[in-house]
Amino acid sequence: MTINLFDDASWTSLRPLTFTRPVADLRVGILTIAEKWGKYLNADFGFCTQDYLSIKFAPKPNADLFINGSVCPDEALLNAVSNLKTGEALYKKEVVIAYIADQHDLEAVKSLKPIQYPGDFVQIVYPENIFGHNPAEIRKDFKLLTQGRTSANISSTNQLLGEDIFLEEGAKVECSVLNSGYGPIYIGKNAEVWEGSLIRGSFALCENSSVKMGAKIYSGTTIGPNSRAGGEINNAVIWGNSAKGHEGYLGNSVMGEWCNIGADTNNSNLKNNYAEVKLYDYKSEKMRNTNLQFCGLIMADHAKSGINTMFNTGSVVGVGANVFGGGFPPHHIADFSWGGAAGFDTYKLHKMFETTEKVFARKDVAFNEVEKNILTKVFELTESYRRF
């Protein structure tokens, strides 16, 4: 089977996280949304997304099943999608979940036979939905990935609480406390938990990533592939190829790819007056109430912070921003900004490329024309937000 996952209006409401990817490429739980559907359906997948992203995230030819990339699958939803026939579309009220047709066309979907889905499901519409749904999505992905399989050996040097602990081949954990009484713990292939770490599930450490010595990690946390984590982390999602390797607190947050948080960087996730947290909204260019009491940092791809950076409750850091200096920077730091509380300038694209090429080289990845073209387009799309 071959499927394509399409962007809906969530692509807009999830900015700046989606400036550099389709919605279905968001990591929630252990897997990305696209990877979840691929495994549930045993299918190859592609993306129907913005034109400038299609050079990296291309659609698959000959696919006739199209699935909303903001919708996370579960077994009940899988059955409903699997029962769709040609010319039918699955809805939840006004939300198009999936449809079968010759090509992707959301206007043409209106002419298909509508099938209303009676159940509930997880949909990722706003950035805070990612860490909000992460504990439950880790549980679902853990079952999907480990059912019927046996964990690799877990060293006797560890203190284990609970039985939902799974290590993939090549994973290493030594002299640490793993508590799966509050949710499963998944350690990916060739990932490593260093000595003295304290980990409470649900937790996922993806392939080739590491948790540094003495880390304190709380429930609902995912560390994506090829990343490094340390200090104190609570209910946060780091997508991959990123580093939060030092002391400092990261909580109720999302951190994109190719990001780095400097030593002793902290974010607030609770306002002093315990009020509901607001996040910057790119569409309205105003602050949007999340209706959450706990909401920390939303950091898009390629963003960096220097040592001792202090992020306010509900901070949004755009693509390619480089933040440093004393004091609290503003709640919204525009894409390709350079500076901090004392003020910002534009992080010129050629200078940002110089840094990015070095960052990629550390992971043995080529910073190619495809990546440059996407970032160039994002730089153009976000020009109006840089009001320095």
Tab-separated table of C-alpha atoms in Angstrom:
chain	number	residue	atom	x	y	z
A	1	MET	CA	0.000	0.000	0.000
A	2	THR	CA	1.073	3.574	-0.710
A	3	ILE	CA	-0.416	6.597	1.039
A	4	ASN	CA	0.020	10.351	0.928
A	5	LEU	CA	-0.468	12.534	3.995
A	6	PHE	CA	-1.825	16.000	3.309
A	7	ASP	CA	-1.595	19.320	5.113
A	8	ASP	CA	-4.804	21.023	6.195
A	9	ALA	CA	-5.271	24.337	8.021
A	10	SER	CA	-3.128	22.973	10.857
A	11	TRP	CA	-0.030	23.715	8.783
A	12	THR	CA	-0.745	27.408	9.333
A	13	SER	CA	-1.650	27.206	13.024
A	14	LEU	CA	1.449	25.090	13.787
A	15	ARG	CA	3.937	27.684	12.505
A	16	PRO	CA	6.836	28.267	13.074
A	17	LEU	CA	7.292	24.498	13.550
A	18	THR	CA	5.841	23.738	10.116
A	19	PHE	CA	7.742	26.346	8.128
A	20	THR	CA	10.331	23.630	7.479
A	21	ARG	CA	8.172	20.474	7.264
A	22	PRO	CA	4.732	19.048	6.538
A	23	VAL	CA	2.431	18.513	9.514
A	24	ALA	CA	2.785	14.726	9.199
A	25	ASP	CA	6.541	15.018	9.764
A	26	LEU	CA	5.968	16.270	13.340
A	27	ARG	CA	7.261	13.880	16.013
A	28	VAL	CA	4.650	13.140	18.682
A	29	GLY	CA	5.352	10.161	20.933
A	30	ILE	CA	8.187	7.989	19.622
A	31	LEU	CA	7.407	8.303	15.906
A	32	THR	CA	6.436	11.057	13.497
A	33	ILE	CA	2.773	11.116	12.473
A	34	ALA	CA	3.714	9.813	9.017
A	35	GLU	CA	5.763	6.972	10.507
A	36	LYS	CA	2.801	5.987	12.712
A	37	TRP	CA	0.475	5.644	9.726
A	38	GLY	CA	3.150	3.828	7.753
A	39	LYS	CA	3.551	1.212	10.472
A	40	TYR	CA	-0.170	0.821	11.203
A	41	LEU	CA	-0.985	0.320	7.512
A	42	ASN	CA	2.303	-1.364	6.522
A	43	ALA	CA	2.487	1.305	3.854
A	44	ASP	CA	5.001	3.464	2.056
A	45	PHE	CA	4.165	7.142	2.475
A	46	GLY	CA	4.640	10.522	0.869
A	47	PHE	CA	3.430	14.061	1.517
A	48	CYS	CA	1.061	16.539	-0.087
A	49	THR	CA	2.403	19.794	1.299
A	50	GLN	CA	3.506	23.314	0.381
A	51	ASP	CA	5.236	23.586	-3.000
A	52	TYR	CA	8.562	24.736	-1.581
A	53	LEU	CA	8.649	21.801	0.874
A	54	SER	CA	7.875	19.225	-1.814
A	55	ILE	CA	11.472	19.252	-3.016
A	56	LYS	CA	12.282	17.371	0.216
A	57	PHE	CA	8.891	15.937	1.219
A	58	ALA	CA	7.503	14.675	-2.073
A	59	PRO	CA	4.187	12.926	-2.723
A	60	LYS	CA	4.200	9.269	-3.717
A	61	PRO	CA	2.905	8.508	-7.201
A	62	ASN	CA	0.005	6.089	-7.706
A	63	ALA	CA	-1.344	6.594	-4.184
A	64	ASP	CA	-5.123	6.711	-3.890
A	65	LEU	CA	-5.462	6.853	-0.089
A	66	PHE	CA	-4.975	10.355	1.289
A	67	ILE	CA	-4.802	10.904	5.061
A	68	ASN	CA	-4.875	14.131	7.059
A	69	GLY	CA	-1.326	14.660	8.321
A	70	SER	CA	-2.490	16.301	11.562
A	71	VAL	CA	-4.385	13.182	12.695
A	72	CYS	CA	-2.638	10.571	14.848
A	73	PRO	CA	-3.800	7.002	14.203
A	74	ASP	CA	-5.164	4.481	16.644
A	75	GLU	CA	-6.689	1.042	16.113
A	76	ALA	CA	-10.301	2.244	15.880
A	77	LEU	CA	-9.412	4.992	13.410
A	78	LEU	CA	-7.296	2.527	11.434
A	79	ASN	CA	-10.314	0.245	10.983
A	80	ALA	CA	-12.445	3.132	9.745
A	81	VAL	CA	-9.810	4.265	7.252
A	82	SER	CA	-9.192	0.701	6.066
A	83	ASN	CA	-12.925	0.263	5.328
A	84	LEU	CA	-13.083	3.304	3.047
A	85	LYS	CA	-14.038	2.622	-0.569
A	86	THR	CA	-13.177	4.550	-3.716
A	87	GLY	CA	-15.154	7.772	-3.828
A	88	GLU	CA	-15.635	7.976	-0.048
A	89	ALA	CA	-14.266	10.466	2.475
A	90	LEU	CA	-14.049	10.002	6.241
A	91	TYR	CA	-15.017	13.049	8.312
A	92	LYS	CA	-15.247	14.109	11.931
A	93	LYS	CA	-17.729	16.959	11.669
A	94	GLU	CA	-15.911	19.352	9.278
A	95	VAL	CA	-12.476	17.753	9.537
A	96	VAL	CA	-11.482	15.573	6.586
A	97	ILE	CA	-9.657	12.592	8.103
A	98	ALA	CA	-9.035	10.522	4.964
A	99	TYR	CA	-10.384	9.844	1.480
A	100	ILE	CA	-9.840	7.623	-1.543
A	101	ALA	CA	-9.500	9.351	-4.910
A	102	ASP	CA	-7.246	9.588	-7.968
A	103	GLN	CA	-5.460	12.692	-6.711
A	104	HIS	CA	-5.204	15.120	-3.801
A	105	ASP	CA	-7.757	17.896	-4.095
A	106	LEU	CA	-9.527	19.098	-0.944
A	107	GLU	CA	-12.115	20.974	-3.025
A	108	ALA	CA	-12.953	17.822	-4.992
A	109	VAL	CA	-13.351	15.919	-1.723
A	110	LYS	CA	-16.647	17.754	-1.216
A	111	SER	CA	-18.121	15.708	-4.077
A	112	LEU	CA	-17.183	12.386	-2.467
A	113	LYS	CA	-19.579	10.352	-0.337
A	114	PRO	CA	-19.142	11.562	3.272
A	115	ILE	CA	-18.714	9.011	6.063
A	116	GLN	CA	-18.909	10.445	9.584
A	117	TYR	CA	-16.484	8.938	12.117
A	118	PRO	CA	-18.244	8.460	15.470
A	119	GLY	CA	-15.204	8.217	17.712
A	120	ASP	CA	-12.592	10.616	19.061
A	121	PHE	CA	-8.977	10.902	17.937
A	122	VAL	CA	-5.853	12.937	18.530
A	123	GLN	CA	-5.332	15.867	16.173
A	124	ILE	CA	-2.278	18.142	16.301
A	125	VAL	CA	-3.528	21.661	15.571
A	126	TYR	CA	-1.370	23.954	17.746
A	127	PRO	CA	2.237	23.642	18.943
A	128	GLU	CA	1.197	22.955	22.539
A	129	ASN	CA	-0.768	19.896	21.359
A	130	ILE	CA	2.577	18.190	20.719
A	131	PHE	CA	3.761	18.036	24.314
A	132	GLY	CA	0.159	17.824	25.543
A	133	HIS	CA	-0.516	14.556	23.702
A	134	ASN	CA	3.025	13.220	23.989
A	135	PRO	CA	2.532	10.973	27.076
A	136	ALA	CA	-0.399	9.125	25.491
A	137	GLU	CA	1.311	8.925	22.095
A	138	ILE	CA	4.427	7.385	23.678
A	139	ARG	CA	2.200	4.679	25.158
A	140	LYS	CA	0.555	3.968	21.787
A	141	ASP	CA	3.857	3.925	19.894
A	142	PHE	CA	5.483	1.755	22.565
A	143	LYS	CA	2.796	-0.883	22.063
A	144	LEU	CA	3.032	-0.590	18.277
A	145	LEU	CA	6.821	-0.985	18.227
A	146	THR	CA	7.327	-3.626	20.927
A	147	GLN	CA	4.288	-5.905	20.800
A	148	GLY	CA	5.401	-9.514	20.395
A	149	ARG	CA	9.090	-8.608	20.740
A	150	THR	CA	11.638	-9.079	23.508
A	151	SER	CA	13.792	-6.272	24.874
A	152	ALA	CA	17.564	-6.414	24.602
A	153	ASN	CA	19.340	-7.194	27.846
A	154	ILE	CA	19.130	-4.522	30.549
A	155	SER	CA	22.244	-4.232	32.708
A	156	SER	CA	21.999	-5.326	36.339
A	157	THR	CA	23.713	-2.080	37.385
A	158	ASN	CA	20.347	-0.290	36.976
A	159	GLN	CA	17.451	0.082	39.404
A	160	LEU	CA	14.282	-0.910	37.535
A	161	LEU	CA	10.757	-0.085	38.673
A	162	GLY	CA	7.936	-1.578	36.625
A	163	GLU	CA	8.096	-3.871	33.620
A	164	ASP	CA	7.370	-1.639	30.604
A	165	ILE	CA	11.014	-1.028	29.700
A	166	PHE	CA	12.273	-1.887	26.219
A	167	LEU	CA	15.789	-1.580	24.814
A	168	GLU	CA	16.448	-1.950	21.101
A	169	GLU	CA	19.576	-3.630	19.741
A	170	GLY	CA	22.760	-1.804	20.726
A	171	ALA	CA	21.094	0.333	23.402
A	172	LYS	CA	23.052	0.831	26.633
A	173	VAL	CA	21.875	1.905	30.089
A	174	GLU	CA	24.162	1.769	33.143
A	175	CYS	CA	23.835	2.748	36.811
A	176	SER	CA	20.532	4.568	36.319
A	177	VAL	CA	17.014	4.482	37.757
A	178	LEU	CA	14.260	3.633	35.265
A	179	ASN	CA	10.711	3.940	36.619
A	180	SER	CA	8.034	2.681	34.213
A	181	GLY	CA	5.315	2.726	36.861
A	182	TYR	CA	3.919	5.928	35.330
A	183	GLY	CA	4.393	4.983	31.687
A	184	PRO	CA	6.629	2.916	29.393
A	185	ILE	CA	10.306	3.608	28.757
A	186	TYR	CA	11.695	3.051	25.255
A	187	ILE	CA	15.432	3.174	24.476
A	188	GLY	CA	16.125	3.125	20.731
A	189	LYS	CA	18.784	1.385	18.691
A	190	ASN	CA	22.340	2.345	19.703
A	191	ALA	CA	21.004	4.934	22.159
A	192	GLU	CA	22.713	5.332	25.529
A	193	VAL	CA	21.721	6.451	29.013
A	194	TRP	CA	24.802	7.470	30.963
A	195	GLU	CA	25.449	6.763	34.622
A	196	GLY	CA	23.404	8.340	37.375
A	197	SER	CA	20.395	9.292	35.271
A	198	LEU	CA	16.896	9.350	36.788
A	199	ILE	CA	14.135	8.619	34.283
A	200	ARG	CA	10.407	8.373	34.890
A	201	GLY	CA	8.173	7.114	32.082
A	202	SER	CA	6.559	7.667	29.799
A	203	PHE	CA	9.850	8.343	28.037
A	204	ALA	CA	11.404	7.712	24.634
A	205	LEU	CA	15.070	7.994	23.691
A	206	CYS	CA	15.319	7.479	19.948
A	207	GLU	CA	18.045	5.937	17.811
A	208	ASN	CA	21.660	7.072	18.300
A	209	SER	CA	20.779	9.559	21.030
A	210	SER	CA	22.178	9.871	24.532
A	211	VAL	CA	21.169	11.043	27.986
A	212	LYS	CA	24.121	12.521	29.878
A	213	MET	CA	25.234	11.720	33.423
A	214	GLY	CA	22.945	12.720	36.251
A	215	ALA	CA	20.059	13.816	34.040
A	216	LYS	CA	16.595	14.137	35.602
A	217	ILE	CA	13.877	13.330	33.091
A	218	TYR	CA	10.165	13.332	33.876
A	219	SER	CA	7.074	11.818	32.246
A	220	GLY	CA	5.971	12.658	28.745
A	221	THR	CA	9.427	13.335	27.324
A	222	THR	CA	10.776	12.316	23.915
A	223	ILE	CA	14.362	12.743	22.757
A	224	GLY	CA	14.429	12.276	18.986
A	225	PRO	CA	17.192	10.546	16.991
A	226	ASN	CA	20.812	11.727	16.951
A	227	SER	CA	20.322	14.048	19.908
A	228	ARG	CA	21.853	14.671	23.318
A	229	ALA	CA	19.970	15.495	26.512
A	230	GLY	CA	21.012	16.493	30.008
A	231	GLY	CA	19.916	18.559	33.011
A	232	GLU	CA	16.219	18.592	33.919
A	233	ILE	CA	13.556	17.857	31.299
A	234	ASN	CA	9.826	17.510	31.874
A	235	ASN	CA	7.107	16.730	29.299
A	236	ALA	CA	9.179	18.018	26.390
A	237	VAL	CA	9.650	16.817	22.817
A	238	ILE	CA	13.000	17.199	21.053
A	239	TRP	CA	12.557	16.145	17.427
A	240	GLY	CA	16.079	15.081	16.493
A	241	ASN	CA	19.622	16.170	15.606
A	242	SER	CA	19.488	18.630	18.497
A	243	ALA	CA	21.241	19.174	21.811
A	244	LYS	CA	20.078	20.176	25.269
A	245	GLY	CA	23.151	18.665	26.840
A	246	HIS	CA	23.770	20.729	29.957
A	247	GLU	CA	22.159	21.779	33.221
A	248	GLY	CA	19.050	23.906	33.013
A	249	TYR	CA	15.309	23.271	32.837
A	250	LEU	CA	13.216	22.474	29.768
A	251	GLY	CA	9.536	21.824	30.483
A	252	ASN	CA	6.216	21.608	28.630
A	253	SER	CA	8.112	22.461	25.483
A	254	VAL	CA	8.891	21.523	21.886
A	255	MET	CA	12.367	21.777	20.393
A	256	GLY	CA	12.859	21.287	16.655
A	257	GLU	CA	15.668	19.772	14.622
A	258	TRP	CA	19.213	21.143	14.439
A	259	CYS	CA	18.717	23.203	17.594
A	260	ASN	CA	21.142	23.779	20.453
A	261	ILE	CA	20.384	25.091	23.934
A	262	GLY	CA	23.399	26.521	25.777
A	263	ALA	CA	24.474	25.583	29.297
A	264	ASP	CA	22.154	26.738	32.108
A	265	THR	CA	19.464	27.843	29.696
A	266	ASN	CA	16.060	27.669	31.410
A	267	ASN	CA	12.475	28.159	30.390
A	268	SER	CA	9.564	29.097	32.601
A	269	ASN	CA	6.491	26.899	32.143
A	270	LEU	CA	4.275	28.524	34.812
A	271	LYS	CA	3.445	32.197	35.243
A	272	ASN	CA	4.008	33.779	38.659
A	273	ASN	CA	0.287	34.536	38.921
A	274	TYR	CA	-0.687	31.025	37.721
A	275	ALA	CA	-2.663	32.534	34.851
A	276	GLU	CA	-3.299	30.746	31.554
A	277	VAL	CA	-0.390	31.000	29.124
A	278	LYS	CA	-0.564	32.736	25.748
A	279	LEU	CA	1.537	31.913	22.681
A	280	TYR	CA	2.317	34.074	19.659
A	281	ASP	CA	0.116	33.179	16.676
A	282	TYR	CA	1.615	33.706	13.229
A	283	LYS	CA	-1.708	34.083	11.431
A	284	SER	CA	-3.237	36.771	13.643
A	285	GLU	CA	0.165	38.185	14.699
A	286	LYS	CA	-1.276	38.361	18.210
A	287	MET	CA	-1.013	36.342	21.398
A	288	ARG	CA	-3.376	33.333	21.496
A	289	ASN	CA	-4.640	31.897	24.773
A	290	THR	CA	-3.643	28.226	25.062
A	291	ASN	CA	-5.996	27.716	28.037
A	292	LEU	CA	-3.050	25.945	29.670
A	293	GLN	CA	-1.501	26.747	33.024
A	294	PHE	CA	1.736	24.988	32.028
A	295	CYS	CA	3.301	25.941	28.704
A	296	GLY	CA	6.984	26.582	28.144
A	297	LEU	CA	9.144	27.007	25.036
A	298	ILE	CA	8.303	26.411	21.355
A	299	MET	CA	11.569	26.413	19.382
A	300	ALA	CA	11.579	25.913	15.611
A	301	ASP	CA	14.282	24.213	13.534
A	302	HIS	CA	17.835	25.589	13.451
A	303	ALA	CA	17.311	27.873	16.467
A	304	LYS	CA	20.058	28.298	19.090
A	305	SER	CA	20.429	29.844	22.527
A	306	GLY	CA	23.594	30.935	24.320
A	307	ILE	CA	24.516	30.086	27.900
A	308	ASN	CA	22.236	31.287	30.705
A	309	THR	CA	19.417	32.255	28.354
A	310	MET	CA	16.130	32.790	30.214
A	311	PHE	CA	12.970	32.106	28.225
A	312	ASN	CA	9.668	33.490	29.484
A	313	THR	CA	6.585	31.347	29.980
A	314	GLY	CA	5.095	30.726	26.562
A	315	SER	CA	8.060	31.738	24.397
A	316	VAL	CA	8.047	31.100	20.637
A	317	VAL	CA	11.424	31.074	18.877
A	318	GLY	CA	11.349	31.115	15.088
A	319	VAL	CA	13.352	29.190	12.508
A	320	GLY	CA	17.068	29.957	12.515
A	321	ALA	CA	16.940	32.411	15.413
A	322	ASN	CA	20.099	32.843	17.494
A	323	VAL	CA	19.378	34.090	21.028
A	324	PHE	CA	21.962	35.200	23.588
A	325	GLY	CA	22.743	37.724	26.317
A	326	GLY	CA	21.352	38.568	29.743
A	327	GLY	CA	17.756	39.255	30.718
A	328	PHE	CA	14.492	37.867	29.381
A	329	PRO	CA	14.088	38.056	25.590
A	330	PRO	CA	10.564	38.777	24.256
A	331	HIS	CA	7.873	36.124	24.111
A	332	HIS	CA	8.136	35.956	20.307
A	333	ILE	CA	11.574	35.877	18.732
A	334	ALA	CA	11.157	36.224	14.986
A	335	ASP	CA	12.625	33.759	12.520
A	336	PHE	CA	16.255	34.523	11.575
A	337	SER	CA	16.761	36.909	14.487
A	338	TRP	CA	20.175	37.560	16.028
A	339	GLY	CA	20.326	38.979	19.564
A	340	GLY	CA	18.446	38.978	22.855
A	341	ALA	CA	16.848	41.177	25.494
A	342	ALA	CA	19.066	44.098	24.447
A	343	GLY	CA	17.690	43.997	20.903
A	344	PHE	CA	17.779	42.064	17.642
A	345	ASP	CA	19.172	42.276	14.151
A	346	THR	CA	18.502	40.071	11.146
A	347	TYR	CA	20.567	36.904	11.110
A	348	LYS	CA	21.720	37.267	7.519
A	349	LEU	CA	21.092	34.156	5.481
A	350	HIS	CA	24.658	33.599	4.290
A	351	LYS	CA	25.932	33.832	7.882
A	352	MET	CA	23.259	31.424	9.086
A	353	PHE	CA	24.253	29.030	6.274
A	354	GLU	CA	27.883	29.113	7.429
A	355	THR	CA	26.823	27.965	10.893
A	356	THR	CA	24.351	25.385	9.591
A	357	GLU	CA	26.953	23.789	7.342
A	358	LYS	CA	29.177	23.238	10.402
A	359	VAL	CA	26.265	21.864	12.437
A	360	PHE	CA	25.361	19.380	9.708
A	361	ALA	CA	28.987	18.322	9.295
A	362	ARG	CA	29.128	17.280	12.972
A	363	LYS	CA	26.408	14.726	12.168
A	364	ASP	CA	28.048	13.705	8.863
A	365	VAL	CA	25.126	15.201	6.935
A	366	ALA	CA	25.528	17.327	3.820
A	367	PHE	CA	23.960	20.788	3.931
A	368	ASN	CA	22.763	20.589	0.347
A	369	GLU	CA	20.869	22.808	-2.076
A	370	VAL	CA	17.545	21.284	-1.067
A	371	GLU	CA	18.018	22.422	2.538
A	372	LYS	CA	19.303	25.819	1.429
A	373	ASN	CA	16.344	26.385	-0.884
A	374	ILE	CA	13.829	25.586	1.851
A	375	LEU	CA	15.518	27.924	4.330
A	376	THR	CA	15.770	30.652	1.709
A	377	LYS	CA	12.036	30.417	1.113
A	378	VAL	CA	11.318	30.486	4.870
A	379	PHE	CA	13.566	33.561	5.173
A	380	GLU	CA	11.429	35.282	2.532
A	381	LEU	CA	8.124	34.152	4.068
A	382	THR	CA	9.054	35.474	7.498
A	383	GLU	CA	10.483	38.868	6.500
A	384	SER	CA	7.454	40.793	7.757
A	385	TYR	CA	7.887	39.411	11.304
A	386	ARG	CA	11.387	40.914	11.675
A	387	ARG	CA	10.475	44.407	12.834
A	388	PHE	CA	13.780	45.567	14.286
